[in-house]
PDB file of C-alpha atoms in Angstrom:
ATOM      1  CA  MET V  34     -26.024 -24.269 -43.909  1.00  0.00           C
ATOM      2  CA  PRO V  35     -23.763 -26.507 -45.926  1.00  0.00           C
ATOM      3  CA  VAL V  36     -24.099 -30.219 -45.463  1.00  0.00           C
ATOM      4  CA  GLY V  37     -20.862 -32.168 -45.168  1.00  0.00           C
ATOM      5  CA  ASP V  38     -19.472 -34.547 -47.762  1.00  0.00           C
ATOM      6  CA  GLN V  39     -20.831 -38.107 -47.527  1.00  0.00           C
ATOM      7  CA  ALA V  40     -17.312 -39.586 -47.451  1.00  0.00           C
ATOM      8  CA  THR V  41     -16.204 -37.580 -44.394  1.00  0.00           C
ATOM      9  CA  PRO V  42     -16.158 -39.692 -41.211  1.00  0.00           C
ATOM     10  CA  ILE V  43     -18.941 -38.833 -38.752  1.00  0.00           C
ATOM     11  CA  PRO V  44     -17.645 -37.289 -35.519  1.00  0.00           C
ATOM     12  CA  PRO V  45     -18.829 -38.716 -32.205  1.00  0.00           C
ATOM     13  CA  ALA V  46     -22.343 -37.639 -31.188  1.00  0.00           C
ATOM     14  CA  SER V  47     -21.479 -36.283 -27.739  1.00  0.00           C
ATOM     15  CA  PRO V  48     -22.032 -32.517 -27.265  1.00  0.00           C
ATOM     16  CA  ARG V  49     -18.923 -30.405 -27.628  1.00  0.00           C
ATOM     17  CA  PRO V  50     -18.152 -26.699 -27.372  1.00  0.00           C
ATOM     18  CA  HIS V  51     -18.688 -24.410 -30.347  1.00  0.00           C
ATOM     19  CA  PRO V  52     -15.394 -23.808 -32.267  1.00  0.00           C
ATOM     20  CA  GLN V  53     -15.586 -20.123 -31.340  1.00  0.00           C
ATOM     21  CA  GLY V  54     -15.725 -21.040 -27.683  1.00  0.00           C
ATOM     22  CA  TRP V  55     -19.511 -20.656 -27.240  1.00  0.00           C
ATOM     23  CA  PRO V  56     -21.381 -23.671 -25.920  1.00  0.00           C
ATOM     24  CA  SER V  57     -22.866 -25.543 -28.852  1.00  0.00           C
ATOM     25  CA  ALA V  58     -26.632 -25.072 -29.203  1.00  0.00           C
ATOM     26  CA  LEU V  59     -26.819 -28.539 -30.709  1.00  0.00           C
ATOM     27  CA  ASP V  60     -27.454 -31.586 -28.606  1.00  0.00           C
ATOM     28  CA  PRO V  61     -27.229 -34.648 -30.890  1.00  0.00           C
ATOM     29  CA  GLU V  62     -27.919 -36.959 -27.948  1.00  0.00           C
ATOM     30  CA  SER V  63     -31.481 -35.609 -27.748  1.00  0.00           C
ATOM     31  CA  TRP V  64     -32.191 -35.366 -31.489  1.00  0.00           C
ATOM     32  CA  LEU V  65     -34.174 -38.595 -31.674  1.00  0.00           C
ATOM     33  CA  SER V  66     -36.223 -37.907 -28.554  1.00  0.00           C
ATOM     34  CA  SER V  67     -36.811 -34.194 -29.240  1.00  0.00           C
ATOM     35  CA  HIS V  68     -37.273 -34.134 -33.017  1.00  0.00           C
ATOM     36  CA  GLY V  69     -37.722 -37.790 -34.037  1.00  0.00           C
ATOM     37  CA  ASP V  70     -41.537 -37.705 -34.296  1.00  0.00           C
ATOM     38  CA  VAL V  71     -41.655 -34.399 -36.155  1.00  0.00           C
ATOM     39  CA  MET V  72     -38.995 -35.558 -38.592  1.00  0.00           C
ATOM     40  CA  TRP V  73     -40.789 -38.880 -39.045  1.00  0.00           C
ATOM     41  CA  ARG V  74     -44.103 -37.206 -39.892  1.00  0.00           C
ATOM     42  CA  PHE V  75     -42.345 -34.785 -42.238  1.00  0.00           C
ATOM     43  CA  ALA V  76     -40.461 -37.598 -43.997  1.00  0.00           C
ATOM     44  CA  MET V  77     -43.503 -39.895 -44.180  1.00  0.00           C
ATOM     45  CA  SER V  78     -45.558 -37.134 -45.769  1.00  0.00           C
ATOM     46  CA  ARG V  79     -43.063 -36.864 -48.610  1.00  0.00           C
ATOM     47  CA  ALA V  80     -41.341 -40.252 -48.934  1.00  0.00           C
ATOM     48  CA  ASP V  81     -42.725 -43.207 -50.897  1.00  0.00           C
ATOM     49  CA  SER V  82     -42.413 -45.645 -48.001  1.00  0.00           C
ATOM     50  CA  ALA V  83     -41.456 -45.998 -44.347  1.00  0.00           C
ATOM     51  CA  HIS V  84     -38.125 -47.473 -45.448  1.00  0.00           C
ATOM     52  CA  ALA V  85     -37.353 -44.414 -47.598  1.00  0.00           C
ATOM     53  CA  ALA V  86     -38.371 -42.111 -44.723  1.00  0.00           C
ATOM     54  CA  GLU V  87     -36.025 -43.923 -42.330  1.00  0.00           C
ATOM     55  CA  GLU V  88     -33.131 -43.715 -44.804  1.00  0.00           C
ATOM     56  CA  ALA V  89     -33.717 -40.006 -45.370  1.00  0.00           C
ATOM     57  CA  ILE V  90     -33.730 -39.328 -41.609  1.00  0.00           C
ATOM     58  CA  GLN V  91     -30.537 -41.341 -41.152  1.00  0.00           C
ATOM     59  CA  GLU V  92     -28.835 -39.408 -43.974  1.00  0.00           C
ATOM     60  CA  THR V  93     -30.031 -36.173 -42.367  1.00  0.00           C
ATOM     61  CA  PHE V  94     -28.531 -37.015 -38.972  1.00  0.00           C
ATOM     62  CA  GLU V  95     -25.286 -38.143 -40.609  1.00  0.00           C
ATOM     63  CA  ALA V  96     -25.035 -34.907 -42.588  1.00  0.00           C
ATOM     64  CA  ALA V  97     -25.944 -32.837 -39.528  1.00  0.00           C
ATOM     65  CA  LEU V  98     -23.278 -34.549 -37.405  1.00  0.00           C
ATOM     66  CA  ARG V  99     -20.646 -33.920 -40.055  1.00  0.00           C
ATOM     67  CA  SER V 100     -21.519 -30.274 -40.518  1.00  0.00           C
ATOM     68  CA  ARG V 101     -22.568 -29.282 -37.022  1.00  0.00           C
ATOM     69  CA  ASP V 102     -19.670 -26.843 -36.685  1.00  0.00           C
ATOM     70  CA  SER V 103     -21.385 -24.753 -39.351  1.00  0.00           C
ATOM     71  CA  PHE V 104     -24.506 -24.347 -37.188  1.00  0.00           C
ATOM     72  CA  ARG V 105     -24.502 -20.708 -36.029  1.00  0.00           C
ATOM     73  CA  GLY V 106     -27.699 -20.775 -34.007  1.00  0.00           C
ATOM     74  CA  GLU V 107     -29.500 -18.434 -36.427  1.00  0.00           C
ATOM     75  CA  CYS V 108     -32.450 -20.807 -36.411  1.00  0.00           C
ATOM     76  CA  THR V 109     -33.584 -23.514 -34.004  1.00  0.00           C
ATOM     77  CA  GLU V 110     -32.014 -26.944 -34.010  1.00  0.00           C
ATOM     78  CA  ARG V 111     -35.289 -28.409 -35.297  1.00  0.00           C
ATOM     79  CA  THR V 112     -35.561 -25.949 -38.204  1.00  0.00           C
ATOM     80  CA  TRP V 113     -31.954 -26.704 -39.134  1.00  0.00           C
ATOM     81  CA  LEU V 114     -32.527 -30.471 -39.097  1.00  0.00           C
ATOM     82  CA  LEU V 115     -35.795 -30.159 -41.050  1.00  0.00           C
ATOM     83  CA  SER V 116     -34.120 -28.008 -43.697  1.00  0.00           C
ATOM     84  CA  ILE V 117     -31.486 -30.720 -44.200  1.00  0.00           C
ATOM     85  CA  LEU V 118     -34.199 -33.395 -44.262  1.00  0.00           C
ATOM     86  CA  ARG V 119     -36.190 -31.414 -46.846  1.00  0.00           C
ATOM     87  CA  ARG V 120     -33.150 -31.285 -49.145  1.00  0.00           C
ATOM     88  CA  ARG V 121     -32.449 -35.011 -48.654  1.00  0.00           C
ATOM     89  CA  LEU V 122     -36.047 -35.890 -49.521  1.00  0.00           C
ATOM     90  CA  ALA V 123     -35.997 -33.615 -52.573  1.00  0.00           C
ATOM     91  CA  ASP V 124     -32.773 -35.330 -53.756  1.00  0.00           C
ATOM     92  CA  ARG V 125     -34.351 -38.751 -53.288  1.00  0.00           C
ATOM     93  CA  SER V 126     -37.488 -37.651 -55.103  1.00  0.00           C
ATOM     94  CA  ARG V 127     -35.435 -36.358 -58.063  1.00  0.00           C
ATOM     95  CA  ARG V 128     -33.469 -39.621 -58.180  1.00  0.00           C
ATOM     96  CA  ALA V 129     -36.667 -41.695 -58.011  1.00  0.00           C
ATOM     97  CA  ALA V 130     -38.221 -39.684 -60.853  1.00  0.00           C
ATOM     98  CA  ARG V 131     -35.340 -40.762 -63.089  1.00  0.00           C
ATOM     99  CA  GLU V 132     -35.708 -44.441 -62.195  1.00  0.00           C
ATOM    100  CA  PRO V 133     -38.474 -46.759 -63.431  1.00  0.00           C
ATOM    101  CA  ARG V 134     -41.205 -47.116 -60.803  1.00  0.00           C
ATOM    102  CA  PRO V 135     -41.227 -50.570 -59.157  1.00  0.00           C
ATOM    103  CA  ALA V 136     -44.230 -52.746 -59.982  1.00  0.00           C
ATOM    104  CA  GLY V 137     -47.076 -52.442 -57.504  1.00  0.00           C
ATOM    105  CA  GLY V 138     -45.657 -49.394 -55.743  1.00  0.00           C
ATOM    106  CA  GLY V 139     -47.169 -46.511 -57.688  1.00  0.00           C
ATOM    107  CA  PRO V 140     -50.417 -44.634 -57.101  1.00  0.00           C
ATOM    108  CA  GLY V 141     -52.047 -46.782 -59.780  1.00  0.00           C
ATOM    109  CA  ALA V 142     -51.452 -49.951 -57.755  1.00  0.00           C
ATOM    110  CA  LEU V 143     -54.547 -49.363 -55.659  1.00  0.00           C
ATOM    111  CA  LEU V 144     -56.680 -48.828 -58.770  1.00  0.00           C
ATOM    112  CA  ASP V 145     -55.191 -51.999 -60.284  1.00  0.00           C
ATOM    113  CA  THR V 146     -56.856 -53.988 -57.499  1.00  0.00           C
ATOM    114  CA  MET V 147     -60.230 -52.303 -58.139  1.00  0.00           C
ATOM    115  CA  PHE V 148     -60.485 -52.443 -61.923  1.00  0.00           C
ATOM    116  CA  ASP V 149     -59.894 -55.041 -64.628  1.00  0.00           C
ATOM    117  CA  ARG V 150     -57.799 -54.566 -67.765  1.00  0.00           C
ATOM    118  CA  ARG V 151     -60.654 -52.907 -69.593  1.00  0.00           C
ATOM    119  CA  GLY V 152     -60.955 -50.323 -66.827  1.00  0.00           C
ATOM    120  CA  LEU V 153     -64.258 -51.748 -65.557  1.00  0.00           C
ATOM    121  CA  TRP V 154     -64.940 -52.560 -61.898  1.00  0.00           C
ATOM    122  CA  ALA V 155     -63.282 -55.874 -60.965  1.00  0.00           C
ATOM    123  CA  ILE V 156     -65.028 -55.920 -57.584  1.00  0.00           C
ATOM    124  CA  ASP V 157     -68.426 -54.288 -57.396  1.00  0.00           C
ATOM    125  CA  PRO V 158     -68.451 -51.422 -54.906  1.00  0.00           C
ATOM    126  CA  GLY V 159     -70.500 -52.542 -51.909  1.00  0.00           C
ATOM    127  CA  ALA V 160     -73.883 -50.980 -51.226  1.00  0.00           C
ATOM    128  CA  TRP V 161     -73.120 -48.680 -48.299  1.00  0.00           C
ATOM    129  CA  PRO V 162     -75.881 -47.187 -46.160  1.00  0.00           C
ATOM    130  CA  ARG V 163     -77.953 -44.752 -48.225  1.00  0.00           C
ATOM    131  CA  ASP V 164     -78.625 -42.720 -45.112  1.00  0.00           C
ATOM    132  CA  PRO V 165     -75.356 -42.534 -43.109  1.00  0.00           C
ATOM    133  CA  ASP V 166     -77.026 -41.154 -39.979  1.00  0.00           C
ATOM    134  CA  GLY V 167     -77.616 -44.579 -38.437  1.00  0.00           C
ATOM    135  CA  THR V 168     -73.962 -45.533 -38.840  1.00  0.00           C
ATOM    136  CA  LEU V 169     -72.497 -42.145 -37.922  1.00  0.00           C
ATOM    137  CA  ASP V 170     -74.377 -42.156 -34.622  1.00  0.00           C
ATOM    138  CA  THR V 171     -72.550 -45.322 -33.562  1.00  0.00           C
ATOM    139  CA  PRO V 172     -69.526 -44.919 -31.224  1.00  0.00           C
ATOM    140  CA  GLU V 173     -67.956 -48.089 -32.686  1.00  0.00           C
ATOM    141  CA  PHE V 174     -67.918 -46.473 -36.124  1.00  0.00           C
ATOM    142  CA  TRP V 175     -65.898 -43.519 -34.867  1.00  0.00           C
ATOM    143  CA  SER V 176     -63.339 -45.715 -33.172  1.00  0.00           C
ATOM    144  CA  ASP V 177     -62.932 -47.648 -36.459  1.00  0.00           C
ATOM    145  CA  PHE V 178     -62.747 -44.387 -38.402  1.00  0.00           C
ATOM    146  CA  GLU V 179     -59.985 -43.082 -36.123  1.00  0.00           C
ATOM    147  CA  ARG V 180     -58.091 -46.375 -36.424  1.00  0.00           C
ATOM    148  CA  CYS V 181     -58.348 -46.334 -40.240  1.00  0.00           C
ATOM    149  CA  LEU V 182     -57.277 -42.688 -40.396  1.00  0.00           C
ATOM    150  CA  ALA V 183     -54.249 -43.427 -38.211  1.00  0.00           C
ATOM    151  CA  ARG V 184     -53.242 -46.211 -40.602  1.00  0.00           C
ATOM    152  CA  LEU V 185     -53.060 -43.902 -43.621  1.00  0.00           C
ATOM    153  CA  PRO V 186     -49.640 -42.655 -44.724  1.00  0.00           C
ATOM    154  CA  ALA V 187     -49.073 -39.359 -42.907  1.00  0.00           C
ATOM    155  CA  GLY V 188     -49.195 -37.222 -46.073  1.00  0.00           C
ATOM    156  CA  LEU V 189     -52.610 -38.612 -47.022  1.00  0.00           C
ATOM    157  CA  ALA V 190     -54.021 -38.370 -43.487  1.00  0.00           C
ATOM    158  CA  GLU V 191     -52.922 -34.726 -43.188  1.00  0.00           C
ATOM    159  CA  ALA V 192     -54.543 -33.820 -46.502  1.00  0.00           C
ATOM    160  CA  PHE V 193     -57.790 -35.586 -45.559  1.00  0.00           C
ATOM    161  CA  VAL V 194     -57.988 -34.014 -42.083  1.00  0.00           C
ATOM    162  CA  LEU V 195     -57.238 -30.487 -43.286  1.00  0.00           C
ATOM    163  CA  ARG V 196     -59.706 -30.685 -46.159  1.00  0.00           C
ATOM    164  CA  GLU V 197     -62.555 -32.815 -44.806  1.00  0.00           C
ATOM    165  CA  VAL V 198     -62.404 -32.491 -41.008  1.00  0.00           C
ATOM    166  CA  ARG V 199     -61.168 -28.900 -40.701  1.00  0.00           C
ATOM    167  CA  ALA V 200     -62.922 -27.857 -43.939  1.00  0.00           C
ATOM    168  CA  GLN V 201     -59.957 -25.807 -45.182  1.00  0.00           C
ATOM    169  CA  SER V 202     -60.019 -24.547 -48.767  1.00  0.00           C
ATOM    170  CA  PRO V 203     -57.993 -26.579 -51.276  1.00  0.00           C
ATOM    171  CA  GLU V 204     -55.608 -23.626 -51.662  1.00  0.00           C
ATOM    172  CA  GLY V 205     -55.178 -23.424 -47.863  1.00  0.00           C
ATOM    173  CA  VAL V 206     -54.370 -27.137 -47.649  1.00  0.00           C
ATOM    174  CA  CYS V 207     -51.825 -26.782 -50.464  1.00  0.00           C
ATOM    175  CA  ARG V 208     -50.130 -23.905 -48.638  1.00  0.00           C
ATOM    176  CA  ALA V 209     -50.079 -25.816 -45.334  1.00  0.00           C
ATOM    177  CA  LEU V 210     -48.549 -28.916 -46.921  1.00  0.00           C
ATOM    178  CA  SER V 211     -46.423 -27.140 -49.559  1.00  0.00           C
ATOM    179  CA  ILE V 212     -47.950 -29.191 -52.373  1.00  0.00           C
ATOM    180  CA  THR V 213     -49.614 -28.424 -55.703  1.00  0.00           C
ATOM    181  CA  LEU V 214     -53.373 -28.633 -56.330  1.00  0.00           C
ATOM    182  CA  ASP V 215     -52.914 -31.641 -58.618  1.00  0.00           C
ATOM    183  CA  ASN V 216     -50.991 -33.404 -55.859  1.00  0.00           C
ATOM    184  CA  LEU V 217     -53.755 -32.571 -53.378  1.00  0.00           C
ATOM    185  CA  TRP V 218     -56.448 -34.171 -55.584  1.00  0.00           C
ATOM    186  CA  VAL V 219     -54.360 -37.337 -55.866  1.00  0.00           C
ATOM    187  CA  ARG V 220     -53.709 -37.432 -52.103  1.00  0.00           C
ATOM    188  CA  LEU V 221     -57.385 -36.940 -51.255  1.00  0.00           C
ATOM    189  CA  HIS V 222     -58.383 -39.598 -53.770  1.00  0.00           C
ATOM    190  CA  ARG V 223     -55.910 -42.111 -52.341  1.00  0.00           C
ATOM    191  CA  ALA V 224     -56.932 -41.274 -48.776  1.00  0.00           C
ATOM    192  CA  ARG V 225     -60.606 -41.858 -49.652  1.00  0.00           C
ATOM    193  CA  LEU V 226     -59.821 -45.160 -51.425  1.00  0.00           C
ATOM    194  CA  LEU V 227     -57.783 -46.432 -48.471  1.00  0.00           C
ATOM    195  CA  LEU V 228     -60.387 -45.334 -45.909  1.00  0.00           C
ATOM    196  CA  ARG V 229     -63.084 -46.999 -48.000  1.00  0.00           C
ATOM    197  CA  ARG V 230     -61.094 -50.243 -48.123  1.00  0.00           C
ATOM    198  CA  CYS V 231     -60.401 -50.126 -44.382  1.00  0.00           C
ATOM    199  CA  LEU V 232     -64.012 -49.384 -43.359  1.00  0.00           C
ATOM    200  CA  GLU V 233     -65.856 -51.554 -45.862  1.00  0.00           C
ATOM    201  CA  PRO V 234     -65.514 -54.944 -44.120  1.00  0.00           C
ATOM    202  CA  ALA V 235     -67.236 -53.663 -40.974  1.00  0.00           C
ATOM    203  CA  TRP V 236     -69.498 -50.840 -42.132  1.00  0.00           C
ATOM    204  CA  GLY V 237     -70.329 -51.303 -45.801  1.00  0.00           C
ATOM    205  CA  LYS V 238     -71.909 -54.248 -47.525  1.00  0.00           C
ATOM    206  CA  LYS V 239     -68.873 -55.692 -49.253  1.00  0.00           C
ATOM    207  CA  GLY V 240     -69.084 -55.909 -53.037  1.00  0.00           C
ATOM    208  CA  LYS V 241     -68.737 -59.104 -55.056  1.00  0.00           C
ATOM    209  CA  ARG V 242     -65.837 -59.971 -57.348  1.00  0.00           C
ATOM    210  CA  ARG V 243     -67.175 -59.884 -60.914  1.00  0.00           C
TER     211      ARG V 243
ATOM    212  CA  MET Q 197     -69.660 -25.362 -77.785  1.00  0.00           C
ATOM    213  CA  ILE Q 198     -68.578 -28.286 -79.992  1.00  0.00           C
ATOM    214  CA  ARG Q 199     -65.495 -28.752 -77.866  1.00  0.00           C
ATOM    215  CA  ALA Q 200     -67.529 -28.813 -74.659  1.00  0.00           C
ATOM    216  CA  THR Q 201     -69.970 -31.319 -76.160  1.00  0.00           C
ATOM    217  CA  LEU Q 202     -67.101 -33.567 -77.225  1.00  0.00           C
ATOM    218  CA  THR Q 203     -65.693 -33.422 -73.687  1.00  0.00           C
ATOM    219  CA  VAL Q 204     -69.089 -34.385 -72.239  1.00  0.00           C
ATOM    220  CA  LEU Q 205     -69.330 -37.375 -74.612  1.00  0.00           C
ATOM    221  CA  ARG Q 206     -65.731 -38.434 -74.025  1.00  0.00           C
ATOM    222  CA  VAL Q 207     -66.066 -38.366 -70.224  1.00  0.00           C
ATOM    223  CA  ALA Q 208     -69.480 -40.065 -70.268  1.00  0.00           C
ATOM    224  CA  SER Q 209     -68.146 -42.977 -72.327  1.00  0.00           C
ATOM    225  CA  ARG Q 210     -64.773 -43.454 -70.613  1.00  0.00           C
ATOM    226  CA  PRO Q 211     -64.159 -46.683 -68.677  1.00  0.00           C
ATOM    227  CA  CYS Q 212     -64.963 -46.434 -64.949  1.00  0.00           C
ATOM    228  CA  ARG Q 213     -61.292 -46.443 -63.952  1.00  0.00           C
ATOM    229  CA  ALA Q 214     -60.563 -43.346 -66.028  1.00  0.00           C
ATOM    230  CA  ASN Q 215     -63.353 -41.484 -64.221  1.00  0.00           C
ATOM    231  CA  ASN Q 216     -62.438 -42.624 -60.707  1.00  0.00           C
ATOM    232  CA  LEU Q 217     -60.119 -39.744 -59.755  1.00  0.00           C
ATOM    233  CA  ASP Q 218     -62.506 -37.213 -61.301  1.00  0.00           C
ATOM    234  CA  LEU Q 219     -65.413 -38.572 -59.239  1.00  0.00           C
ATOM    235  CA  SER Q 220     -63.319 -37.782 -56.162  1.00  0.00           C
ATOM    236  CA  ARG Q 221     -62.343 -34.345 -57.523  1.00  0.00           C
ATOM    237  CA  ALA Q 222     -65.951 -33.537 -58.351  1.00  0.00           C
ATOM    238  CA  ALA Q 223     -66.728 -33.599 -54.641  1.00  0.00           C
ATOM    239  CA  ASP Q 224     -64.270 -30.701 -54.254  1.00  0.00           C
ATOM    240  CA  GLY Q 225     -65.908 -28.747 -57.083  1.00  0.00           C
ATOM    241  CA  ALA Q 226     -62.619 -28.725 -58.930  1.00  0.00           C
ATOM    242  CA  LEU Q 227     -63.756 -29.751 -62.401  1.00  0.00           C
ATOM    243  CA  PRO Q 228     -64.870 -27.827 -65.497  1.00  0.00           C
ATOM    244  CA  ARG Q 229     -68.576 -27.943 -66.254  1.00  0.00           C
ATOM    245  CA  PRO Q 230     -68.378 -30.248 -69.347  1.00  0.00           C
ATOM    246  CA  VAL Q 231     -66.428 -32.827 -67.301  1.00  0.00           C
ATOM    247  CA  ARG Q 232     -68.987 -32.628 -64.482  1.00  0.00           C
ATOM    248  CA  ILE Q 233     -71.858 -33.136 -66.950  1.00  0.00           C
ATOM    249  CA  GLY Q 234     -70.010 -36.059 -68.567  1.00  0.00           C
ATOM    250  CA  LEU Q 235     -69.475 -37.620 -65.130  1.00  0.00           C
ATOM    251  CA  ALA Q 236     -73.138 -37.160 -64.242  1.00  0.00           C
ATOM    252  CA  ILE Q 237     -74.163 -39.009 -67.427  1.00  0.00           C
ATOM    253  CA  HIS Q 238     -71.629 -41.773 -66.731  1.00  0.00           C
ATOM    254  CA  VAL Q 239     -72.842 -42.165 -63.149  1.00  0.00           C
ATOM    255  CA  PHE Q 240     -76.483 -42.208 -64.312  1.00  0.00           C
ATOM    256  CA  GLN Q 241     -75.657 -45.141 -66.596  1.00  0.00           C
ATOM    257  CA  CYS Q 242     -73.329 -47.058 -64.235  1.00  0.00           C
ATOM    258  CA  ARG Q 243     -74.753 -48.428 -60.996  1.00  0.00           C
ATOM    259  CA  TYR Q 244     -71.262 -49.326 -59.688  1.00  0.00           C
ATOM    260  CA  CYS Q 245     -69.911 -45.799 -60.077  1.00  0.00           C
ATOM    261  CA  ARG Q 246     -73.161 -44.626 -58.489  1.00  0.00           C
ATOM    262  CA  ARG Q 247     -72.392 -46.812 -55.463  1.00  0.00           C
ATOM    263  CA  PHE Q 248     -68.811 -45.572 -55.395  1.00  0.00           C
ATOM    264  CA  LEU Q 249     -70.057 -41.988 -55.436  1.00  0.00           C
ATOM    265  CA  ARG Q 250     -72.362 -42.786 -52.516  1.00  0.00           C
ATOM    266  CA  GLN Q 251     -69.366 -44.191 -50.629  1.00  0.00           C
ATOM    267  CA  LEU Q 252     -67.417 -40.979 -51.269  1.00  0.00           C
ATOM    268  CA  ARG Q 253     -70.345 -38.924 -49.949  1.00  0.00           C
ATOM    269  CA  PHE Q 254     -70.496 -41.145 -46.871  1.00  0.00           C
ATOM    270  CA  LEU Q 255     -66.763 -40.601 -46.210  1.00  0.00           C
ATOM    271  CA  ARG Q 256     -67.136 -36.864 -46.727  1.00  0.00           C
ATOM    272  CA  GLU Q 257     -70.010 -36.721 -44.229  1.00  0.00           C
ATOM    273  CA  ALA Q 258     -67.959 -38.810 -41.774  1.00  0.00           C
ATOM    274  CA  GLY Q 259     -65.021 -36.407 -42.186  1.00  0.00           C
ATOM    275  CA  ARG Q 260     -67.284 -33.417 -41.490  1.00  0.00           C
ATOM    276  CA  ARG Q 261     -68.663 -34.944 -38.315  1.00  0.00           C
ATOM    277  CA  PHE Q 262     -65.385 -36.412 -37.091  1.00  0.00           C
ATOM    278  CA  ASP Q 263     -64.232 -34.970 -33.795  1.00  0.00           C
ATOM    279  CA  ALA Q 264     -61.282 -32.587 -34.296  1.00  0.00           C
ATOM    280  CA  ALA Q 265     -59.543 -33.896 -31.152  1.00  0.00           C
ATOM    281  CA  ALA Q 266     -59.804 -37.471 -32.412  1.00  0.00           C
ATOM    282  CA  ALA Q 267     -58.409 -36.325 -35.778  1.00  0.00           C
ATOM    283  CA  ALA Q 268     -55.439 -34.742 -34.010  1.00  0.00           C
ATOM    284  CA  ARG Q 269     -54.967 -38.013 -32.091  1.00  0.00           C
ATOM    285  CA  ALA Q 270     -55.016 -40.008 -35.322  1.00  0.00           C
ATOM    286  CA  LEU Q 271     -52.377 -37.738 -36.851  1.00  0.00           C
ATOM    287  CA  GLU Q 272     -50.337 -37.813 -33.666  1.00  0.00           C
ATOM    288  CA  SER Q 273     -50.280 -41.591 -33.772  1.00  0.00           C
ATOM    289  CA  THR Q 274     -48.021 -41.308 -36.796  1.00  0.00           C
ATOM    290  CA  ARG Q 275     -45.089 -41.210 -34.378  1.00  0.00           C
ATOM    291  CA  MET Q 276     -41.702 -42.638 -35.237  1.00  0.00           C
ATOM    292  CA  PRO Q 277     -42.017 -46.392 -34.573  1.00  0.00           C
ATOM    293  CA  GLU Q 278     -39.880 -47.651 -31.697  1.00  0.00           C
ATOM    294  CA  GLU Q 279     -37.960 -50.119 -33.876  1.00  0.00           C
ATOM    295  CA  VAL Q 280     -36.975 -47.283 -36.259  1.00  0.00           C
ATOM    296  CA  ARG Q 281     -35.877 -45.176 -33.286  1.00  0.00           C
ATOM    297  CA  ARG Q 282     -33.746 -48.045 -31.944  1.00  0.00           C
ATOM    298  CA  ARG Q 283     -32.156 -48.754 -35.337  1.00  0.00           C
ATOM    299  CA  LEU Q 284     -31.246 -45.101 -35.895  1.00  0.00           C
ATOM    300  CA  SER Q 285     -29.897 -44.820 -32.354  1.00  0.00           C
ATOM    301  CA  ARG Q 286     -27.717 -47.897 -32.867  1.00  0.00           C
ATOM    302  CA  ARG Q 287     -26.413 -46.877 -36.306  1.00  0.00           C
ATOM    303  CA  LEU Q 288     -25.640 -43.281 -35.393  1.00  0.00           C
ATOM    304  CA  GLY Q 289     -24.685 -43.639 -31.734  1.00  0.00           C
ATOM    305  CA  LEU Q 290     -27.444 -41.197 -30.726  1.00  0.00           C
ATOM    306  CA  GLY Q 291     -29.637 -41.370 -27.620  1.00  0.00           C
ATOM    307  CA  THR Q 292     -33.261 -42.526 -28.061  1.00  0.00           C
TER     308      THR Q 292
END
């Protein structure tokens, strides 16, 4: 499934017959409505930001439009688009690894807000309920929990749900998300830190700045 | 034995930040025994890491009791935002 050269002009998006005379199985007009959400979740689980995810999806559609004559229908339209998107994201990830990470954007940025230069707590962790039963029996808590979970980046939310809600083994989660164990620990850690930050104002006694 | 003891001492005396990821990993049982013992000593001495650990346990319990349908809803809500859909449609001449 070769992807066309970036410099080649993109043909119009309207459906057209397959070069061999068969009706094309591709329908670019419906790509956004049929595959947009799946591609978005896939891209958000791997990209650094929503902006990067959007760019990767745009590049994917551009490449797919240029090379659609090469689509032989051996897999579904969605699988084809996702395979292009996976390669685009891998390219972006390789490029990003060679560039210096922008300030404030890395995984350490969250920890920077929690700890001082010596690595000690900058804001004391709040004293949360010792016995969670009282809080976890409250319907309002669950609506807040769902809201906070929905606000996590997709890749972190997926890892948290598979591991904590569905109680899958770490190895099972890694297989499902195609990630390494080390990456899983980092994702779970970040998910827990973000959930903690989101829930603390309403449900935990907020800590004091030291 | 000496190596394990050194690991225990090193982990126990690290700054809180350096132990933060490992406190999260410990909940998944993914750490070697000397690191777990070092963390336990650190947490015993540090009331703030003790509170943080309690918060992690709270979140873990919440995750266990969270309704699977609500979890699916939360994941589903990570849909492509409308403004992104409109921008892509405009740039590429695709339908929304």
